[in-house]
Coordinates of C-alpha atoms and ligand atoms in Angstrom, one line a residue:
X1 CA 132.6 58.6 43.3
X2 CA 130.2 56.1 44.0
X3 CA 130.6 53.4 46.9
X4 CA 128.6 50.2 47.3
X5 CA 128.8 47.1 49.8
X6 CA 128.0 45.2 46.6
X7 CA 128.0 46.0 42.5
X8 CA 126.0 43.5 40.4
X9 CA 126.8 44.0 37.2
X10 CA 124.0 42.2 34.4
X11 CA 120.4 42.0 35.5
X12 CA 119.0 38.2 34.6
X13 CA 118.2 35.3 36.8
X14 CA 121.8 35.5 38.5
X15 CA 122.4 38.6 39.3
X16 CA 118.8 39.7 40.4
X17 CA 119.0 36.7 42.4
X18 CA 122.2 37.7 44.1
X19 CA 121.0 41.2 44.6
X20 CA 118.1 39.8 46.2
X21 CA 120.3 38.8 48.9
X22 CA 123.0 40.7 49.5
X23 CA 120.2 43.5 50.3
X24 CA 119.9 42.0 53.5
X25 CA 123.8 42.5 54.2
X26 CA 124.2 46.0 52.5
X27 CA 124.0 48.6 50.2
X28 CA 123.3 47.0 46.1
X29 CA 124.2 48.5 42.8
X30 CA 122.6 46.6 39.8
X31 CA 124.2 47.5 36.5
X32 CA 122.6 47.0 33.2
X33 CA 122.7 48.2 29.5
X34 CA 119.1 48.6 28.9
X35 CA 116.3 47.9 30.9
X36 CA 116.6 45.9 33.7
X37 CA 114.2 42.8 31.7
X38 CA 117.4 43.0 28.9
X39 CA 118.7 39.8 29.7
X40 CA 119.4 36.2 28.5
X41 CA 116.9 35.5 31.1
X42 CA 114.0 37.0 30.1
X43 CA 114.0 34.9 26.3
X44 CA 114.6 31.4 28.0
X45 CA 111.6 29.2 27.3
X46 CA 112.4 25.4 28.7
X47 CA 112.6 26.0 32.0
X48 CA 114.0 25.2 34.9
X49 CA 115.6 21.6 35.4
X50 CA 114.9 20.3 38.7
X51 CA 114.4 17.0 40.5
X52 CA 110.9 17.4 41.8
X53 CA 108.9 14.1 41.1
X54 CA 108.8 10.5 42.8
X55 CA 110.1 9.0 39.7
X56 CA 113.1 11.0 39.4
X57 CA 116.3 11.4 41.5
X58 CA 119.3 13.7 42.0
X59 CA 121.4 10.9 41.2
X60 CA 119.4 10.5 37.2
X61 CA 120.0 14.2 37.1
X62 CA 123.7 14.3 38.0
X63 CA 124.5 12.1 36.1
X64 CA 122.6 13.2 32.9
X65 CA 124.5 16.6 33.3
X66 CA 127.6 14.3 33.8
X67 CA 127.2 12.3 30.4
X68 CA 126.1 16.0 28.2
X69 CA 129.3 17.7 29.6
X70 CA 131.6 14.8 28.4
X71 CA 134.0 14.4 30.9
X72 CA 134.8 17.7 31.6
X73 CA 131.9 19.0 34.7
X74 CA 133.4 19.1 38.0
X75 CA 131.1 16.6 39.7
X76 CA 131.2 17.6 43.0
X77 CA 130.0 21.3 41.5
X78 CA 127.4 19.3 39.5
X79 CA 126.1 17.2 42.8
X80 CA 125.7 20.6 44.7
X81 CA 124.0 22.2 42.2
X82 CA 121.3 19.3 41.1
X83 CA 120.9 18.9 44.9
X84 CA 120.5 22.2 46.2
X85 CA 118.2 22.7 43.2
X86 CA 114.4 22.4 45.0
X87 CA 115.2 24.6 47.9
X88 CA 116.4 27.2 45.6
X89 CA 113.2 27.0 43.6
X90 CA 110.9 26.8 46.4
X91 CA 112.3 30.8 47.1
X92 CA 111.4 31.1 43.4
X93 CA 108.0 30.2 43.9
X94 CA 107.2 31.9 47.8
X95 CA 108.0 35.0 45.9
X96 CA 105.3 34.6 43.6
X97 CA 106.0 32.4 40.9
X98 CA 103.7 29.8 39.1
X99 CA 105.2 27.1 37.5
X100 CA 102.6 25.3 35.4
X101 CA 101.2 21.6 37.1
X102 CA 98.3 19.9 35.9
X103 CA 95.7 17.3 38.2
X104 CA 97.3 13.8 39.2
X105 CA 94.6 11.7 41.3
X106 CA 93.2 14.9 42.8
X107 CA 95.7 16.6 43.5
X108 CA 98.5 19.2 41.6
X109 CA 101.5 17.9 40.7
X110 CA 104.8 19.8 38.6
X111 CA 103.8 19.7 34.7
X112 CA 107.3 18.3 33.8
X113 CA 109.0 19.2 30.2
X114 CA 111.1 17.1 28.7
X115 CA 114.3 18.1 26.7
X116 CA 117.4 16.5 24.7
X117 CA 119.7 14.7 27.2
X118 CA 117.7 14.4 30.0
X119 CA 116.2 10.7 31.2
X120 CA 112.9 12.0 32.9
X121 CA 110.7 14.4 32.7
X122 CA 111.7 17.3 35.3
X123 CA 112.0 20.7 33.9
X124 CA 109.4 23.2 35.4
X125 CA 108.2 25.8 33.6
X126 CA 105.8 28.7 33.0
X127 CA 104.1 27.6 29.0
X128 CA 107.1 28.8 26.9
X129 CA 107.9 31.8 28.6
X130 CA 109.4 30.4 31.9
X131 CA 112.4 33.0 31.8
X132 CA 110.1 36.1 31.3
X133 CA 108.0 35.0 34.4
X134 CA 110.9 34.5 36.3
X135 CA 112.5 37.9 35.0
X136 CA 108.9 39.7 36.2
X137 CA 108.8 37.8 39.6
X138 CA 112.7 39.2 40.8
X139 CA 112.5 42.7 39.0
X140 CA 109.3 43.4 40.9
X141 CA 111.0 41.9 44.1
X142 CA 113.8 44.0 43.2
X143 CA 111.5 47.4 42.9
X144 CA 110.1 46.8 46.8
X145 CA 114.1 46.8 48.2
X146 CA 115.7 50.1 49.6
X147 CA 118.8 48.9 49.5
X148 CA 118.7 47.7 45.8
X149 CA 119.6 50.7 43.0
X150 CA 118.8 49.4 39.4
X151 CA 120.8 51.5 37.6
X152 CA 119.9 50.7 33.9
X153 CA 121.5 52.3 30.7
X154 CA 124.8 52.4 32.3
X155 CA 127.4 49.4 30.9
X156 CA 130.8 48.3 32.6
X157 CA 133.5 49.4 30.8
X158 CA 136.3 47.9 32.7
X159 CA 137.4 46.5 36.1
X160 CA 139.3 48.8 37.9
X161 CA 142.2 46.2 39.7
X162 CA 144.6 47.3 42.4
X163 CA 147.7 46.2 40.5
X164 CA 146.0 48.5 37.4
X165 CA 146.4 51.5 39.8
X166 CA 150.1 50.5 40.9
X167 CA 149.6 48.6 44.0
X168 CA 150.6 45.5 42.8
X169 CA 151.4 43.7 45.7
X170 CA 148.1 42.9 47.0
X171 CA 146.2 42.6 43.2
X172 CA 142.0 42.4 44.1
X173 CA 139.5 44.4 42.3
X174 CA 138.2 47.5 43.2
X175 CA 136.0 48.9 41.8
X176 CA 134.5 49.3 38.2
X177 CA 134.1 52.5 35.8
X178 CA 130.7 52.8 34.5
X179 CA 129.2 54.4 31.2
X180 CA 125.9 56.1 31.9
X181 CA 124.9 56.0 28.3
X182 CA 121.9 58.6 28.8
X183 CA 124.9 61.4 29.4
X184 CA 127.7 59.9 28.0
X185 CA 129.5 60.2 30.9
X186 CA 132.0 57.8 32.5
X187 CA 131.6 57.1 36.4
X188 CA 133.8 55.5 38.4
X189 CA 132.2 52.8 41.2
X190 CA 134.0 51.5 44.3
X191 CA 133.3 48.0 45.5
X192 CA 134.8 45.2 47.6
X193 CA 133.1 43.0 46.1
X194 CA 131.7 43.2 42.5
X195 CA 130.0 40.3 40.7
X196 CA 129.8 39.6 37.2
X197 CA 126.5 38.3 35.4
X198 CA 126.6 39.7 32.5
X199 CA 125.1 36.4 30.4
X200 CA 126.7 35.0 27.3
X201 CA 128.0 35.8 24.2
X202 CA 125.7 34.7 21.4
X203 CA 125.8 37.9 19.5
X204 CA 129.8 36.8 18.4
X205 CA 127.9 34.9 15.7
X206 CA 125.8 35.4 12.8
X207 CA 123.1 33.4 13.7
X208 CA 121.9 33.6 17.6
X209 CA 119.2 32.6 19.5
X210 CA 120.0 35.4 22.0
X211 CA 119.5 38.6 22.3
X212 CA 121.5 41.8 21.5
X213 CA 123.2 42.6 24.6
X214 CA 125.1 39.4 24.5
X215 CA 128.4 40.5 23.6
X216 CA 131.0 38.8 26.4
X217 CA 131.4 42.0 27.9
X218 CA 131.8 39.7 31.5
X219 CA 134.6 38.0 30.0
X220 CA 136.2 40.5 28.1
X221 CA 136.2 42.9 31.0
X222 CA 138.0 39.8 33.7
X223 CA 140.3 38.6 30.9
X224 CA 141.4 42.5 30.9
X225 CA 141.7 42.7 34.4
X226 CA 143.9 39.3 34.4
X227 CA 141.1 36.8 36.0
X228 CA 141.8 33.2 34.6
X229 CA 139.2 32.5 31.6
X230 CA 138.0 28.4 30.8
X231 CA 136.9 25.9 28.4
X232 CA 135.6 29.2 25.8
X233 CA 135.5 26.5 22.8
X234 CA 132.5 24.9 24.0
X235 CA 130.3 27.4 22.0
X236 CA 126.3 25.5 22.5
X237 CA 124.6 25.8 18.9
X238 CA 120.6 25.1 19.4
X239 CA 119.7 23.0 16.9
X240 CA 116.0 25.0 16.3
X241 CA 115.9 28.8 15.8
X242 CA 113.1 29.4 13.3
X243 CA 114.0 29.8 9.6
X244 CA 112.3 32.9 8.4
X245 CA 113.9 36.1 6.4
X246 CA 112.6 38.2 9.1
X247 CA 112.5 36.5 12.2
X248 CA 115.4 37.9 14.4
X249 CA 117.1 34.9 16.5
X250 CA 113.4 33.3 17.5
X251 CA 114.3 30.0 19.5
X252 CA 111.9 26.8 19.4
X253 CA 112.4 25.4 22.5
X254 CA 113.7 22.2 22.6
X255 CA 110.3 21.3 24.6
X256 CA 108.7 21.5 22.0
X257 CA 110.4 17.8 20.6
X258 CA 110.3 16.8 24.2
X259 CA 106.5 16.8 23.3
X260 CA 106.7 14.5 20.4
X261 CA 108.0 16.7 18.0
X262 CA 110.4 15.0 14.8
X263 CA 113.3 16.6 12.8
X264 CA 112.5 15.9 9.2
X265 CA 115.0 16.6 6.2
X266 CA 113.6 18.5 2.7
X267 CA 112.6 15.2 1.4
X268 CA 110.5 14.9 4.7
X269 CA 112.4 12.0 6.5
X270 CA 113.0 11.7 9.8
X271 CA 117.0 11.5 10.2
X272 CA 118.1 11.9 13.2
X273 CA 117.1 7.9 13.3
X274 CA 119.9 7.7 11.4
X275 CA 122.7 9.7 13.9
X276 CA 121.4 8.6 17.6
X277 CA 119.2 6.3 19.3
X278 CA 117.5 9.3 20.7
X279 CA 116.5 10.2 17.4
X280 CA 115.2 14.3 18.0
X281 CA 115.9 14.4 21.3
X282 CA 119.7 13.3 21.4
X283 CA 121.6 15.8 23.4
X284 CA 122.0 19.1 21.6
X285 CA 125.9 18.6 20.3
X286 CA 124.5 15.8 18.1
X287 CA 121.3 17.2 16.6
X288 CA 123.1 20.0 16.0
X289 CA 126.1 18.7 13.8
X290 CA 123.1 16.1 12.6
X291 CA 121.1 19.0 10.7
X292 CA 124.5 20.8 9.5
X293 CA 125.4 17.5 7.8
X294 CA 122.0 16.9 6.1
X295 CA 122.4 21.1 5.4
X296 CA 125.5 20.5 3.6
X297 CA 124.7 17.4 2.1
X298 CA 121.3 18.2 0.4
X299 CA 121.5 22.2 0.2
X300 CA 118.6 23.2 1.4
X301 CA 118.4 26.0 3.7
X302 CA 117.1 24.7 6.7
X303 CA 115.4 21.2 7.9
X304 CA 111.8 21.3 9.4
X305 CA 110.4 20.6 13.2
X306 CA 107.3 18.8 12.4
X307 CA 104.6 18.6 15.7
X308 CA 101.6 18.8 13.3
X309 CA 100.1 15.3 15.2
X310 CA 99.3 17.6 18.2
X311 CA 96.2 19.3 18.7
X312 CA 96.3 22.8 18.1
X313 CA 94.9 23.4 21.5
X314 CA 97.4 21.7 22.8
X315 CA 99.9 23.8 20.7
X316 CA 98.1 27.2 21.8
X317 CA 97.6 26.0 25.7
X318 CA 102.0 24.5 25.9
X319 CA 103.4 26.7 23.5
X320 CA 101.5 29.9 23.2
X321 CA 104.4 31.9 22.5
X322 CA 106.2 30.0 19.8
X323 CA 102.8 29.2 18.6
X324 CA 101.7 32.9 18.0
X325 CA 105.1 33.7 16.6
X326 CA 104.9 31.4 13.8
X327 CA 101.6 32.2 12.9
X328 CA 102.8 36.1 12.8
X329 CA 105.5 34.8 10.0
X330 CA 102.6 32.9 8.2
X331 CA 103.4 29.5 9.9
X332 CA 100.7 27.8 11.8
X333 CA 102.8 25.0 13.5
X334 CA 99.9 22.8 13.8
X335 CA 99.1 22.2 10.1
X336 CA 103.0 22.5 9.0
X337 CA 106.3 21.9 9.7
X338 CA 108.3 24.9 10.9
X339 CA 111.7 25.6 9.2
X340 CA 114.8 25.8 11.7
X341 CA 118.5 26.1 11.2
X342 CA 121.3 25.8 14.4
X343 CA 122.2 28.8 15.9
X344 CA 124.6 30.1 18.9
X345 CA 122.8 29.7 22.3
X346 CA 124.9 29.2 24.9
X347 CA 128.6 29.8 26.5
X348 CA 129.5 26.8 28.4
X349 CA 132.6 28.7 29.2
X350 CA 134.1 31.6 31.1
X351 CA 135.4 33.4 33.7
X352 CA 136.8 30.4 36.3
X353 CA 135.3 30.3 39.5
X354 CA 134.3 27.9 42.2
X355 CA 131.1 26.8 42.9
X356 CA 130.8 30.0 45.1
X357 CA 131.4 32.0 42.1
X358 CA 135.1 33.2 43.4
X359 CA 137.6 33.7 40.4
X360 CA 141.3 33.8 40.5
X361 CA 140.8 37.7 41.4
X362 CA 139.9 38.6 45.1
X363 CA 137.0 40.3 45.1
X364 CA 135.4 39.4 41.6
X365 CA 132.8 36.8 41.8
X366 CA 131.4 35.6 38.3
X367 CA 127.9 33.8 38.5
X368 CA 125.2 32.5 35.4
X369 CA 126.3 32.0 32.2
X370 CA 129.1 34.4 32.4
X371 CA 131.0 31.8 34.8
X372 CA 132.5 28.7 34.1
X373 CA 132.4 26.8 37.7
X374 CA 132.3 23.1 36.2
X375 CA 128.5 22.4 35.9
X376 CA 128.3 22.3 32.3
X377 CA 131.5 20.5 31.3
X378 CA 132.0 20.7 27.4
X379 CA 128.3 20.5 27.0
X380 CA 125.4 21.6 28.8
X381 CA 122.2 19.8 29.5
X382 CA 119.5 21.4 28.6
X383 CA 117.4 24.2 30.7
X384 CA 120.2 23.3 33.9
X385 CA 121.3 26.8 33.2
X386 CA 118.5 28.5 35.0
X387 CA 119.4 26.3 38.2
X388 CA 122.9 27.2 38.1
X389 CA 122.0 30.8 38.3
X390 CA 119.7 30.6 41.2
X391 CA 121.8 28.4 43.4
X392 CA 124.9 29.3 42.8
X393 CA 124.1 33.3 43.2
X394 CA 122.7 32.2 46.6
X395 CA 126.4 30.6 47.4
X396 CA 128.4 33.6 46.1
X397 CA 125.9 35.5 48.9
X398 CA 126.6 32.9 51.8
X399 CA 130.2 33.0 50.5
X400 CA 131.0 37.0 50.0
X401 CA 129.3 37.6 53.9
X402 CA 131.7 35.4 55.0
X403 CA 134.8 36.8 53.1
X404 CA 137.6 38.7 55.3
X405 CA 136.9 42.5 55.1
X406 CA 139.5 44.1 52.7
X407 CA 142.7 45.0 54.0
X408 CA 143.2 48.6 55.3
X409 CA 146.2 49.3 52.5
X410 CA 143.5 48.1 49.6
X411 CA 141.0 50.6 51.1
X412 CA 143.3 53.2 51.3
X413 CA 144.2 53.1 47.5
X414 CA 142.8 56.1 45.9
X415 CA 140.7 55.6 42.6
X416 CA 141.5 57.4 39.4
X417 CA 139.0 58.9 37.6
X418 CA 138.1 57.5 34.3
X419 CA 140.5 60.0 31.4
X420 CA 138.6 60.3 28.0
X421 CA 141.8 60.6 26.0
X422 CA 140.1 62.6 23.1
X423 CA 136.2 63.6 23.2
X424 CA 135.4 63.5 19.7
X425 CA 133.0 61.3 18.5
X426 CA 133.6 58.3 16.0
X427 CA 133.9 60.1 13.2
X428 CA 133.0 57.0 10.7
X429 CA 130.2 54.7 12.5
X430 CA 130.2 52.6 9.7
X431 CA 133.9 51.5 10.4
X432 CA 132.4 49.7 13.9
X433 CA 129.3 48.4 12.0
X434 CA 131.7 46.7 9.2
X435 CA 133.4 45.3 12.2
X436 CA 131.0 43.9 14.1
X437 CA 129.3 42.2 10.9
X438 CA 132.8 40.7 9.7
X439 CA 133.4 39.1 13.7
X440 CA 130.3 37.8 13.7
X441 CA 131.1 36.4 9.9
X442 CA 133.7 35.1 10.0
X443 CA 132.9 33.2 13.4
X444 CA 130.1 31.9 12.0
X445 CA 131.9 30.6 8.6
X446 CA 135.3 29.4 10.7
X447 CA 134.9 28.5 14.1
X448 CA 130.6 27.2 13.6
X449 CA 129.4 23.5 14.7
X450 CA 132.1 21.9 12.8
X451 CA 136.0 23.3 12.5
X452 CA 139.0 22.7 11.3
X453 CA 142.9 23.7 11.8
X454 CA 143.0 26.1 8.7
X455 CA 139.8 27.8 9.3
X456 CA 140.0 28.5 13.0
X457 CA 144.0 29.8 12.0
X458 CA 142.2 31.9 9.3
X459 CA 139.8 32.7 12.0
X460 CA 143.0 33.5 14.5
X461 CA 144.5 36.0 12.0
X462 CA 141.9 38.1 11.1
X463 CA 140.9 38.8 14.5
X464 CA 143.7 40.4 15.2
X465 CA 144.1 42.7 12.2
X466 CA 140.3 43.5 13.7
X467 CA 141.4 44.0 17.5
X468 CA 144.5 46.1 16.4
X469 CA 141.7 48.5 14.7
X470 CA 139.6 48.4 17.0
X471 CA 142.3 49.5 19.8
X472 CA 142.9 52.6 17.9
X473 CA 139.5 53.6 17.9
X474 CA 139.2 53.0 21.5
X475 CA 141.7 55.2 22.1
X476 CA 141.0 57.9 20.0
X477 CA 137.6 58.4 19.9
X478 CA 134.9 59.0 22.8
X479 CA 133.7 55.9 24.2
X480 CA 130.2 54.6 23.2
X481 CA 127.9 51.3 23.7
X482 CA 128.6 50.0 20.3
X483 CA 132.1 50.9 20.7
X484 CA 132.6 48.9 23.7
X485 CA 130.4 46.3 22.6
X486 CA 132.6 45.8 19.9
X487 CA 135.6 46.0 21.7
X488 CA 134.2 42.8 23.8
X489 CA 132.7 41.2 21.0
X490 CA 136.5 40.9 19.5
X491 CA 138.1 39.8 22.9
X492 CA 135.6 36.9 23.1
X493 CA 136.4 35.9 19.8
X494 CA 139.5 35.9 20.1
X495 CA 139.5 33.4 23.2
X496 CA 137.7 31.0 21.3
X497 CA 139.2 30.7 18.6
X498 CA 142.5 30.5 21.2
X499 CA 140.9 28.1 23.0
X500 CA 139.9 26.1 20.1
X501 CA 143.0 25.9 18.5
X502 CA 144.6 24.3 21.5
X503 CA 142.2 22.0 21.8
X504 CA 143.1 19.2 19.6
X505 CA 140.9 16.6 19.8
X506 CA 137.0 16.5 19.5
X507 CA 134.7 16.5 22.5
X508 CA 131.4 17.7 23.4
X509 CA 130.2 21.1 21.7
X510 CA 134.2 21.6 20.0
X511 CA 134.5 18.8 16.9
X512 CA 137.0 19.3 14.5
X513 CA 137.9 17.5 11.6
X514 CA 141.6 17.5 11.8
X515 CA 141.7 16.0 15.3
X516 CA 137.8 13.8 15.7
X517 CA 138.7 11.6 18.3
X518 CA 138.3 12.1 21.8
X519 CA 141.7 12.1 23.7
X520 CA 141.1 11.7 27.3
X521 CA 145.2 10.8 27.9
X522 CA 146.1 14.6 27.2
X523 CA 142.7 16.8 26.3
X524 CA 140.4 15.5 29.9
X525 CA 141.2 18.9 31.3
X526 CA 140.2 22.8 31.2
X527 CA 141.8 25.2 28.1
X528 CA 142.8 27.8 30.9
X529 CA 144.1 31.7 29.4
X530 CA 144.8 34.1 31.0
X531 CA 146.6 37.6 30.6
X532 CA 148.8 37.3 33.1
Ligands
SIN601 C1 115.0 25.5 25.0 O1 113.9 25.9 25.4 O2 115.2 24.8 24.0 C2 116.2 26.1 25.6 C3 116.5 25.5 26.9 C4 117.9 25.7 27.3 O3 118.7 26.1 26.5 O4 118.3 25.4 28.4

């Protein structure tokens, strides 16, 4: 068996950032299912939202966040992060990182983005590829620290709790068993103190703007282990992944309307005139449901994202990435509009924590986009995301150093070893692929931008025929990375569709039509599930 001071389980801007730190306090195991660049991280483009210029302040920004997340962020979670925010970027930049800035006067200033939501200009970024730069800048960090083990191929299959093992009195977890997919072999890990940043859970829909390890396995694996598990209705559709038969879950950044870029319709008007005052850039919730109407309405596929008054310098020099992309589908974004359609992008739920990270399980901290620690509310502000990561990995650090050393009985609890109950192989693969195709269906038919009563029970009672199959397989079959992927893939589900159902009222990223009024007198709270 395997010990470690800490176990970092997801390698993005979260956990690399926490392992980053907690190097100088012990021993580090990074878990992650493919290489350690896999990560929601790594595709981000916006950037980093941050209050860096004269003309902005941390008040603007807080309460920007405040307004997207609809009465739901925990402001005081909200003021730490936005506030904390510069010093946690300057340890971005001392370790090598280059945010783009441009000549003011004489001198270098920030090149700010703009995106939906936000009243200034302040998100620093790298071009489009802000989250690959930043992904680059900690793995090769990462690669110069001893006392950091990347171990990549290997995926979390479940927490290992004391009251799991029989020791119910003092419940905390303990450890985690770990699938090193290269031998198939399950390990088993002991921690103290294990943290969870595993990302989001795009890949539970159709359409995503994320990539494939996004399956929930963070949540999945706490709401097994009992942690409490928030607000999982607020599913974030971005309103601009590119249309194209054959273009896999490509995001346009939202940057790119921040620079003057107009939603038109397939009769080429602008519409979003015609939903919010911000026209294109109204926060993301809007624009969203905005282009779904106009979808149903006229029954086109998609709508268009029209920046064709730019130069196409301009284009190559800001948005090299998304320009060259295009162009490779037969799109050149500077002579026509590009065709987009909403897709899944973000979880604004998840496992509860503070703003330390701490859930309702000692020893499990949940950090990034895994967590839900009351930044985002029922709707996140564009590229704050990134900020939450850095900062409030830093906190869980401060926070975890500080914790009380585990109690001598807790230590003295002997780990089982994982069992594999039967060691044959899946006999039918294409039983999991059905699966996994109907999930991410049906979620994207029932429980989309817009839902009602009877769909999400539809939803509700499908799901389960699905998890009850999928249990059996589980059991009887040697485990494997789609299996498990699946597995999650149904759990998460399966909260939101729970947490959307009990949510009756419309706020934020959840509108349904039974119930679309806002009802602060009994709805201003958290949907809180847990197994326990
Ligand atoms: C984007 O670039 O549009 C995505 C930014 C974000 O989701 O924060």
């Amino acid at each position: 068996m395997k010990e470690y001071d800490f176990v970092v389980i997801g390698s993005g801007i979260a956990g690399l950032t926490f392992a980053l730190k907690a190097a100088t306090h012990g021993s580090v195991a990074v878990i992650t299912k493919r290489k350690g660049a896999d990560s929601n991280t790594a595709w981000a483009q916006g950037g980093i939202a941050c209050v860096t210029s004269d003309e902005d302040s941390f008040e603007l920004h807080v309460q920007d966040t405040l307004e997207a997340g609809a009465g739901l962020c925990d402001e005081a979670a909200v003021r730490t992060i936005v506030m904390e925010g510069p010093a946690r970027v300057r340890e971005l930049v001392e370790l090598g990182l280059h945010f783009d800035d441009r000549e003011v006067s004489g001198h270098r200033e920030p090149d700010l983005g703009r995106e939906g939501g936000h009243s200034k200009r302040r998100v620093l970024h790298v071009q489009d590829v802000t989250g690959l730069e930043i992904e680059k800048t900690l793995l090769r960090e990462l690669d110069r620290s001893p006392r950091v083990e990347l171990l990549e191929n290997h995926m979390a299959v479940d927490l290992i709790t004391a009251g799991k093992v029989g020791f119910a009195a003092e419940d905390r977890c303990l450890g985690v068993y770990v699938l090193d997919e290269r031998i198939g072999e399950v390990e088993t890990i002991r921690t103290d103190r294990l943290i969870l940043a595993t990302g989001g859970c795009g890949k539970v829909y159709l359409y995503t703007t994320n990539p494939d390890i996004a399956t929930g396995d963070g949540v999945a694996m706490a709401w097994r282990a009992g942690a409490v598990i928030a607000n999982m209705e607020f599913i974030q559709f971005h309103p601009t992944c590119l249309f194209h038969p054959k273009a896999k879950s490509f995001l346009v950044s939202e940057a790119v309307r921040g620079e003057g870029g107009i939603l038109r319709n397939s009769r080429g008007e602008d519409f979003m005139n015609r939903y919010h005052q911000q026209g294109s850039l109204a926060p993301r919730d809007i624009v969203a449901r905005a282009i779904d109407a106009e979808i149903k309405r006229s029954g086109a596929h998609c709508v268009f994202l029209d920046i064709t008054h730019r130069s196409p310098e301009f284009l190559q020099e800001r948005f090299p990435h998304i320009y060259e992309t295009c162009l490779r589908f037969g799109i050149d974004m500077a002579k026509r509009p590009i065709p987009v359609v909403p897709a899944a992008h973000y979880q604004c739920g998840g496992i509860k924590t503070d703003v330390n990270g701490a859930t309702s399980l000692p020893g499990l901290y949940a950090i990034g986009e895994v967590a839900c620690n009351g930044l985002h509310g029922a709707n996140r502000l564009a590229s704050n995301s990134l900020l939450e990561g850095l900062v409030v990995a830093h906190h869980a650090c401060e926070a975890l150093v500080r914790e009380q050393p585990t109690s001598h009985a807790a230590r003295a609890i002997s780990l089982p070893e994982w069992e594999s109950g039967d060691v044959q192989n899946v006999d039918e693969l294409v039983v999991i692929y059905h699966n996994w195709d109907e999930i991410r269906r049906l979620m994207w038919d029932y429980v989309g931008i817009v839902r009602t009563s009877k769909r999400l029970q539809r939803a509700s009672a499908r799901l389960r025929n699905l998890q009850r199959e999928i249990r059996e397989f589980y059991w009887n079959f040697k485990i494997s990375v789609d299996l498990l992927e699946l597995r999650n893939l149904a759990t998460v589900a399966a909260l939101i569709v729970d947490s959307a159902l009990s949510r009756k009222e419309s706020r934020g990223l959840h509108f349904t039509l039974d119930y679309p009024e806002l009802s602060d007198r009994r709805f201003k709270r958290d949907t809180l599930i847990s197994r326990t």
